Amino acid sequence: MLLAKVVGTVVATRKDPRLEGKKLLIVQPLAPEDVESGRAGQPAKANYLVAVDTVDAGYRETVIIVQGSSARMASGCKDTPVDTAIVGIVDTVKLDAR
Amino acid sequence: MLLAKVVGTVVATRKDPRLEGKKLLIVQPLAPEDVESGRAGQPAKANYLVAVDTVDAGYRETVIIVQGSSARMASGCKDTPVDTAIVGIVDTVKLDAR
Amino acid sequence: MLLAKVVGTVVATRKDPRLEGKKLLIVQPLAPEDVESGRAGQPAKANYLVAVDTVDAGYRETVIIVQGSSARMASGCKDTPVDTAIVGIVDTVKLDAR
Amino acid sequence: MLLAKVVGTVVATRKDPRLEGKKLLIVQPLAPEDVESGRAGQPAKANYLVAVDTVDAGYRETVIIVQGSSARMASGCKDTPVDTAIVGIVDTVKLDAR
Amino acid sequence: MLLAKVVGTVVATRKDPRLEGKKLLIVQPLAPEDVESGRAGQPAKANYLVAVDTVDAGYRETVIIVQGSSARMASGCKDTPVDTAIVGIVDTVKLDAR
């Protein structure tokens, strides 16, 4: 899984029937140091994913995303054509003081 | 999932029987900023995928693509040898004003 | 899926029983522009895959390859340990004149 | 699979029901030379994964991680939305003296 | 699949029960040109994988590796948490004289 920040939404009227009613969000992966410190770096423009939200995430929230076939194990995603799902809202990240 | 633009077609007469009748399109991933602003940057030449179209997408349309085993969850793709499918036509992308 | 060119063969006598009789080819991914124009660029040395041929592809032919679990959906690949399969021979690629 | 070092933890109260009770750790992939010599290089900031711990791994331990659908084969991960799992604690790595 | 060279071993006493008795090897992907010529280039330090050996491969042998869910199709790997398996020993690689 990866840490990511919710930065946008995608609206698509014409789509696969199994995507009906799914909330599609744009998320950008974050480095754990940035999540811990609360200071988010500027992610690369191209570094994003469209994810199905399954935990009612909001704008700017830090989330956990799961990719690949495991995204279909998220709530309500069984047998749907989704390869990325938001499966958690991050409260805190704690890194080892190396 | 990713945002992408339809930029071409592939014709293949000799192919796996389960690909018969499938429309194969060349898509190039897009950055969400470019989709939002309507100004598409020039994508890198090598950055493309061949995707099965399942939503009747047209040239230059912005679409949502799904990759991996989840592509087989798209309409008509069950048990087919496809790893990328177009599953939605994008109306709008809205990014958070950071 | 990706476009690729058949550039070589792999011979392996000692192998998984489910790979017996499978033709293993070395393929190198191609940019669609090069396929359309017929002028293949020089691909990076490390950019290649070993693929199971399921459509009787020949040397230098341009093919469609599928990766991941979907490669096991290709003819004769069910339940085999293969992650890349050739599933089509490309006749033509047509790109949008942007 | 990859070698990695446990460097942190993630706490998420709001999450997919199937992630309840799972320990989520931040791991950073390691080069085998560094594991063998015991001198860990400084991994790139962005190079990390959030993994479910299934072998009771501790901070700074060197572990084996498995990715993709195979992560769901780890103990207790069946049908869960996880794409990375810690499945072993590394005792030693021995490299061929080339 | 990829070509790779066996360069080391991993010992892990504490691990997932389904990994018991599995031989874990460190492999480094090779370019096909280097396999054909017999002169292996120096692979990048970080470019390696931990693979389950299913064909009794030895040190320095050139092997075929399969990744992802298809690794679980290799002998003895059904339902195990492995994402990379050695499924063949390479005898020869022959490249087209372009």
PDB file of N, CA and C in Angstrom, chain D residues 28-69:
ATOM      1  N   GLN D  28      11.191   0.050   3.868  1.00  0.00           N
ATOM      2  CA  GLN D  28      11.963   0.605   2.749  1.00  0.00           C
ATOM      3  C   GLN D  28      12.824  -0.484   2.141  1.00  0.00           C
ATOM      4  N   PRO D  29      12.668  -0.711   0.836  1.00  0.00           N
ATOM      5  CA  PRO D  29      13.459  -1.741   0.160  1.00  0.00           C
ATOM      6  C   PRO D  29      14.963  -1.518   0.342  1.00  0.00           C
ATOM      7  N   LEU D  30      15.699  -2.614   0.471  1.00  0.00           N
ATOM      8  CA  LEU D  30      17.151  -2.574   0.671  1.00  0.00           C
ATOM      9  C   LEU D  30      17.850  -3.321  -0.455  1.00  0.00           C
ATOM     10  N   ALA D  31      19.073  -2.919  -0.762  1.00  0.00           N
ATOM     11  CA  ALA D  31      19.891  -3.671  -1.703  1.00  0.00           C
ATOM     12  C   ALA D  31      20.505  -4.853  -0.954  1.00  0.00           C
ATOM     13  N   PRO D  32      20.593  -6.028  -1.594  1.00  0.00           N
ATOM     14  CA  PRO D  32      21.118  -7.212  -0.894  1.00  0.00           C
ATOM     15  C   PRO D  32      22.543  -7.005  -0.375  1.00  0.00           C
ATOM     16  N   GLU D  33      23.360  -6.218  -1.077  1.00  0.00           N
ATOM     17  CA  GLU D  33      24.735  -5.966  -0.616  1.00  0.00           C
ATOM     18  C   GLU D  33      24.719  -5.307   0.754  1.00  0.00           C
ATOM     19  N   ASP D  34      23.781  -4.396   0.938  1.00  0.00           N
ATOM     20  CA  ASP D  34      23.714  -3.686   2.204  1.00  0.00           C
ATOM     21  C   ASP D  34      23.245  -4.600   3.332  1.00  0.00           C
ATOM     22  N   VAL D  35      22.356  -5.530   2.990  1.00  0.00           N
ATOM     23  CA  VAL D  35      21.903  -6.474   4.015  1.00  0.00           C
ATOM     24  C   VAL D  35      23.058  -7.390   4.408  1.00  0.00           C
ATOM     25  N   GLU D  36      23.805  -7.859   3.409  1.00  0.00           N
ATOM     26  CA  GLU D  36      24.910  -8.784   3.683  1.00  0.00           C
ATOM     27  C   GLU D  36      25.979  -8.112   4.554  1.00  0.00           C
ATOM     28  N   SER D  37      26.321  -6.880   4.206  1.00  0.00           N
ATOM     29  CA  SER D  37      27.404  -6.200   4.906  1.00  0.00           C
ATOM     30  C   SER D  37      26.947  -5.605   6.239  1.00  0.00           C
ATOM     31  N   GLY D  38      25.642  -5.475   6.406  1.00  0.00           N
ATOM     32  CA  GLY D  38      25.149  -4.880   7.643  1.00  0.00           C
ATOM     33  C   GLY D  38      25.196  -3.364   7.620  1.00  0.00           C
ATOM     34  N   ARG D  39      25.705  -2.798   6.537  1.00  0.00           N
ATOM     35  CA  ARG D  39      25.734  -1.341   6.430  1.00  0.00           C
ATOM     36  C   ARG D  39      24.642  -0.889   5.484  1.00  0.00           C
ATOM     37  N   ALA D  40      23.564  -0.421   6.043  1.00  0.00           N
ATOM     38  CA  ALA D  40      22.447  -0.002   5.197  1.00  0.00           C
ATOM     39  C   ALA D  40      22.724   1.358   4.589  1.00  0.00           C
ATOM     40  N   GLY D  41      22.560   1.456   3.301  1.00  0.00           N
ATOM     41  CA  GLY D  41      22.680   2.743   2.630  1.00  0.00           C
ATOM     42  C   GLY D  41      21.464   3.582   2.973  1.00  0.00           C
ATOM     43  N   GLN D  42      21.489   4.812   2.596  1.00  0.00           N
ATOM     44  CA  GLN D  42      20.361   5.709   2.849  1.00  0.00           C
ATOM     45  C   GLN D  42      19.374   5.556   1.704  1.00  0.00           C
ATOM     46  N   PRO D  43      18.229   4.925   1.962  1.00  0.00           N
ATOM     47  CA  PRO D  43      17.302   4.747   0.843  1.00  0.00           C
ATOM     48  C   PRO D  43      16.662   6.065   0.437  1.00  0.00           C
ATOM     49  N   ALA D  44      16.232   6.124  -0.798  1.00  0.00           N
ATOM     50  CA  ALA D  44      15.570   7.322  -1.311  1.00  0.00           C
ATOM     51  C   ALA D  44      14.283   7.542  -0.527  1.00  0.00           C
ATOM     52  N   LYS D  45      14.023   8.807  -0.227  1.00  0.00           N
ATOM     53  CA  LYS D  45      12.867   9.202   0.583  1.00  0.00           C
ATOM     54  C   LYS D  45      11.544   8.609   0.074  1.00  0.00           C
ATOM     55  N   ALA D  46      11.383   8.607  -1.210  1.00  0.00           N
ATOM     56  CA  ALA D  46      10.096   8.204  -1.772  1.00  0.00           C
ATOM     57  C   ALA D  46       9.973   6.691  -1.926  1.00  0.00           C
ATOM     58  N   ASN D  47      11.056   5.982  -1.662  1.00  0.00           N
ATOM     59  CA  ASN D  47      11.059   4.549  -1.900  1.00  0.00           C
ATOM     60  C   ASN D  47      10.622   3.780  -0.654  1.00  0.00           C
ATOM     61  N   TYR D  48       9.336   3.579  -0.524  1.00  0.00           N
ATOM     62  CA  TYR D  48       8.813   2.900   0.660  1.00  0.00           C
ATOM     63  C   TYR D  48       7.503   2.223   0.279  1.00  0.00           C
ATOM     64  N   LEU D  49       7.037   1.383   1.163  1.00  0.00           N
ATOM     65  CA  LEU D  49       5.738   0.756   0.998  1.00  0.00           C
ATOM     66  C   LEU D  49       5.084   0.625   2.364  1.00  0.00           C
ATOM     67  N   VAL D  50       3.767   0.615   2.396  1.00  0.00           N
ATOM     68  CA  VAL D  50       3.046   0.294   3.621  1.00  0.00           C
ATOM     69  C   VAL D  50       2.692  -1.191   3.524  1.00  0.00           C
ATOM     70  N   ALA D  51       3.159  -1.973   4.498  1.00  0.00           N
ATOM     71  CA  ALA D  51       2.973  -3.418   4.444  1.00  0.00           C
ATOM     72  C   ALA D  51       2.239  -3.922   5.678  1.00  0.00           C
ATOM     73  N   VAL D  52       1.458  -4.974   5.494  1.00  0.00           N
ATOM     74  CA  VAL D  52       0.826  -5.637   6.628  1.00  0.00           C
ATOM     75  C   VAL D  52       1.847  -6.602   7.212  1.00  0.00           C
ATOM     76  N   ASP D  53       2.022  -6.532   8.521  1.00  0.00           N
ATOM     77  CA  ASP D  53       2.982  -7.423   9.170  1.00  0.00           C
ATOM     78  C   ASP D  53       2.283  -8.731   9.543  1.00  0.00           C
ATOM     79  N   THR D  54       2.813  -9.848   9.082  1.00  0.00           N
ATOM     80  CA  THR D  54       2.197 -11.145   9.411  1.00  0.00           C
ATOM     81  C   THR D  54       3.163 -12.046  10.173  1.00  0.00           C
ATOM     82  N   VAL D  55       4.354 -11.528  10.512  1.00  0.00           N
ATOM     83  CA  VAL D  55       5.344 -12.370  11.211  1.00  0.00           C
ATOM     84  C   VAL D  55       5.896 -11.674  12.453  1.00  0.00           C
ATOM     85  N   ASP D  56       5.170 -10.699  12.951  1.00  0.00           N
ATOM     86  CA  ASP D  56       5.570  -9.987  14.165  1.00  0.00           C
ATOM     87  C   ASP D  56       6.968  -9.359  14.032  1.00  0.00           C
ATOM     88  N   ALA D  57       7.127  -8.572  13.015  1.00  0.00           N
ATOM     89  CA  ALA D  57       8.413  -7.907  12.763  1.00  0.00           C
ATOM     90  C   ALA D  57       8.575  -6.688  13.670  1.00  0.00           C
ATOM     91  N   GLY D  58       9.820  -6.340  13.986  1.00  0.00           N
ATOM     92  CA  GLY D  58      10.073  -5.185  14.833  1.00  0.00           C
ATOM     93  C   GLY D  58      10.789  -4.085  14.080  1.00  0.00           C
ATOM     94  N   TYR D  59      10.871  -2.922  14.728  1.00  0.00           N
ATOM     95  CA  TYR D  59      11.575  -1.774  14.159  1.00  0.00           C
ATOM     96  C   TYR D  59      12.990  -2.162  13.756  1.00  0.00           C
ATOM     97  N   ARG D  60      13.417  -1.682  12.633  1.00  0.00           N
ATOM     98  CA  ARG D  60      14.773  -1.837  12.111  1.00  0.00           C
ATOM     99  C   ARG D  60      15.111  -3.258  11.664  1.00  0.00           C
ATOM    100  N   GLU D  61      14.171  -4.168  11.786  1.00  0.00           N
ATOM    101  CA  GLU D  61      14.459  -5.532  11.326  1.00  0.00           C
ATOM    102  C   GLU D  61      14.442  -5.570   9.796  1.00  0.00           C
ATOM    103  N   THR D  62      15.246  -6.487   9.258  1.00  0.00           N
ATOM    104  CA  THR D  62      15.261  -6.703   7.820  1.00  0.00           C
ATOM    105  C   THR D  62      14.278  -7.823   7.510  1.00  0.00           C
ATOM    106  N   VAL D  63      13.388  -7.541   6.587  1.00  0.00           N
ATOM    107  CA  VAL D  63      12.293  -8.474   6.328  1.00  0.00           C
ATOM    108  C   VAL D  63      12.186  -8.810   4.834  1.00  0.00           C
ATOM    109  N   ILE D  64      11.379  -9.824   4.571  1.00  0.00           N
ATOM    110  CA  ILE D  64      11.035 -10.174   3.188  1.00  0.00           C
ATOM    111  C   ILE D  64       9.613  -9.692   2.959  1.00  0.00           C
ATOM    112  N   ILE D  65       9.412  -8.935   1.877  1.00  0.00           N
ATOM    113  CA  ILE D  65       8.053  -8.494   1.565  1.00  0.00           C
ATOM    114  C   ILE D  65       7.597  -9.119   0.248  1.00  0.00           C
ATOM    115  N   VAL D  66       6.317  -9.391   0.189  1.00  0.00           N
ATOM    116  CA  VAL D  66       5.711  -9.937  -1.032  1.00  0.00           C
ATOM    117  C   VAL D  66       4.650  -8.943  -1.478  1.00  0.00           C
ATOM    118  N   GLN D  67       4.523  -8.760  -2.793  1.00  0.00           N
ATOM    119  CA  GLN D  67       3.612  -7.746  -3.330  1.00  0.00           C
ATOM    120  C   GLN D  67       2.544  -8.340  -4.247  1.00  0.00           C
ATOM    121  N   GLY D  68       1.544  -7.543  -4.494  1.00  0.00           N
ATOM    122  CA  GLY D  68       0.490  -7.933  -5.428  1.00  0.00           C
ATOM    123  C   GLY D  68      -0.495  -8.901  -4.797  1.00  0.00           C
ATOM    124  N   SER D  69      -1.167  -9.665  -5.645  1.00  0.00           N
ATOM    125  CA  SER D  69      -2.195 -10.585  -5.147  1.00  0.00           C
ATOM    126  C   SER D  69      -1.597 -11.615  -4.196  1.00  0.00           C
TER     127      SER D  69
END
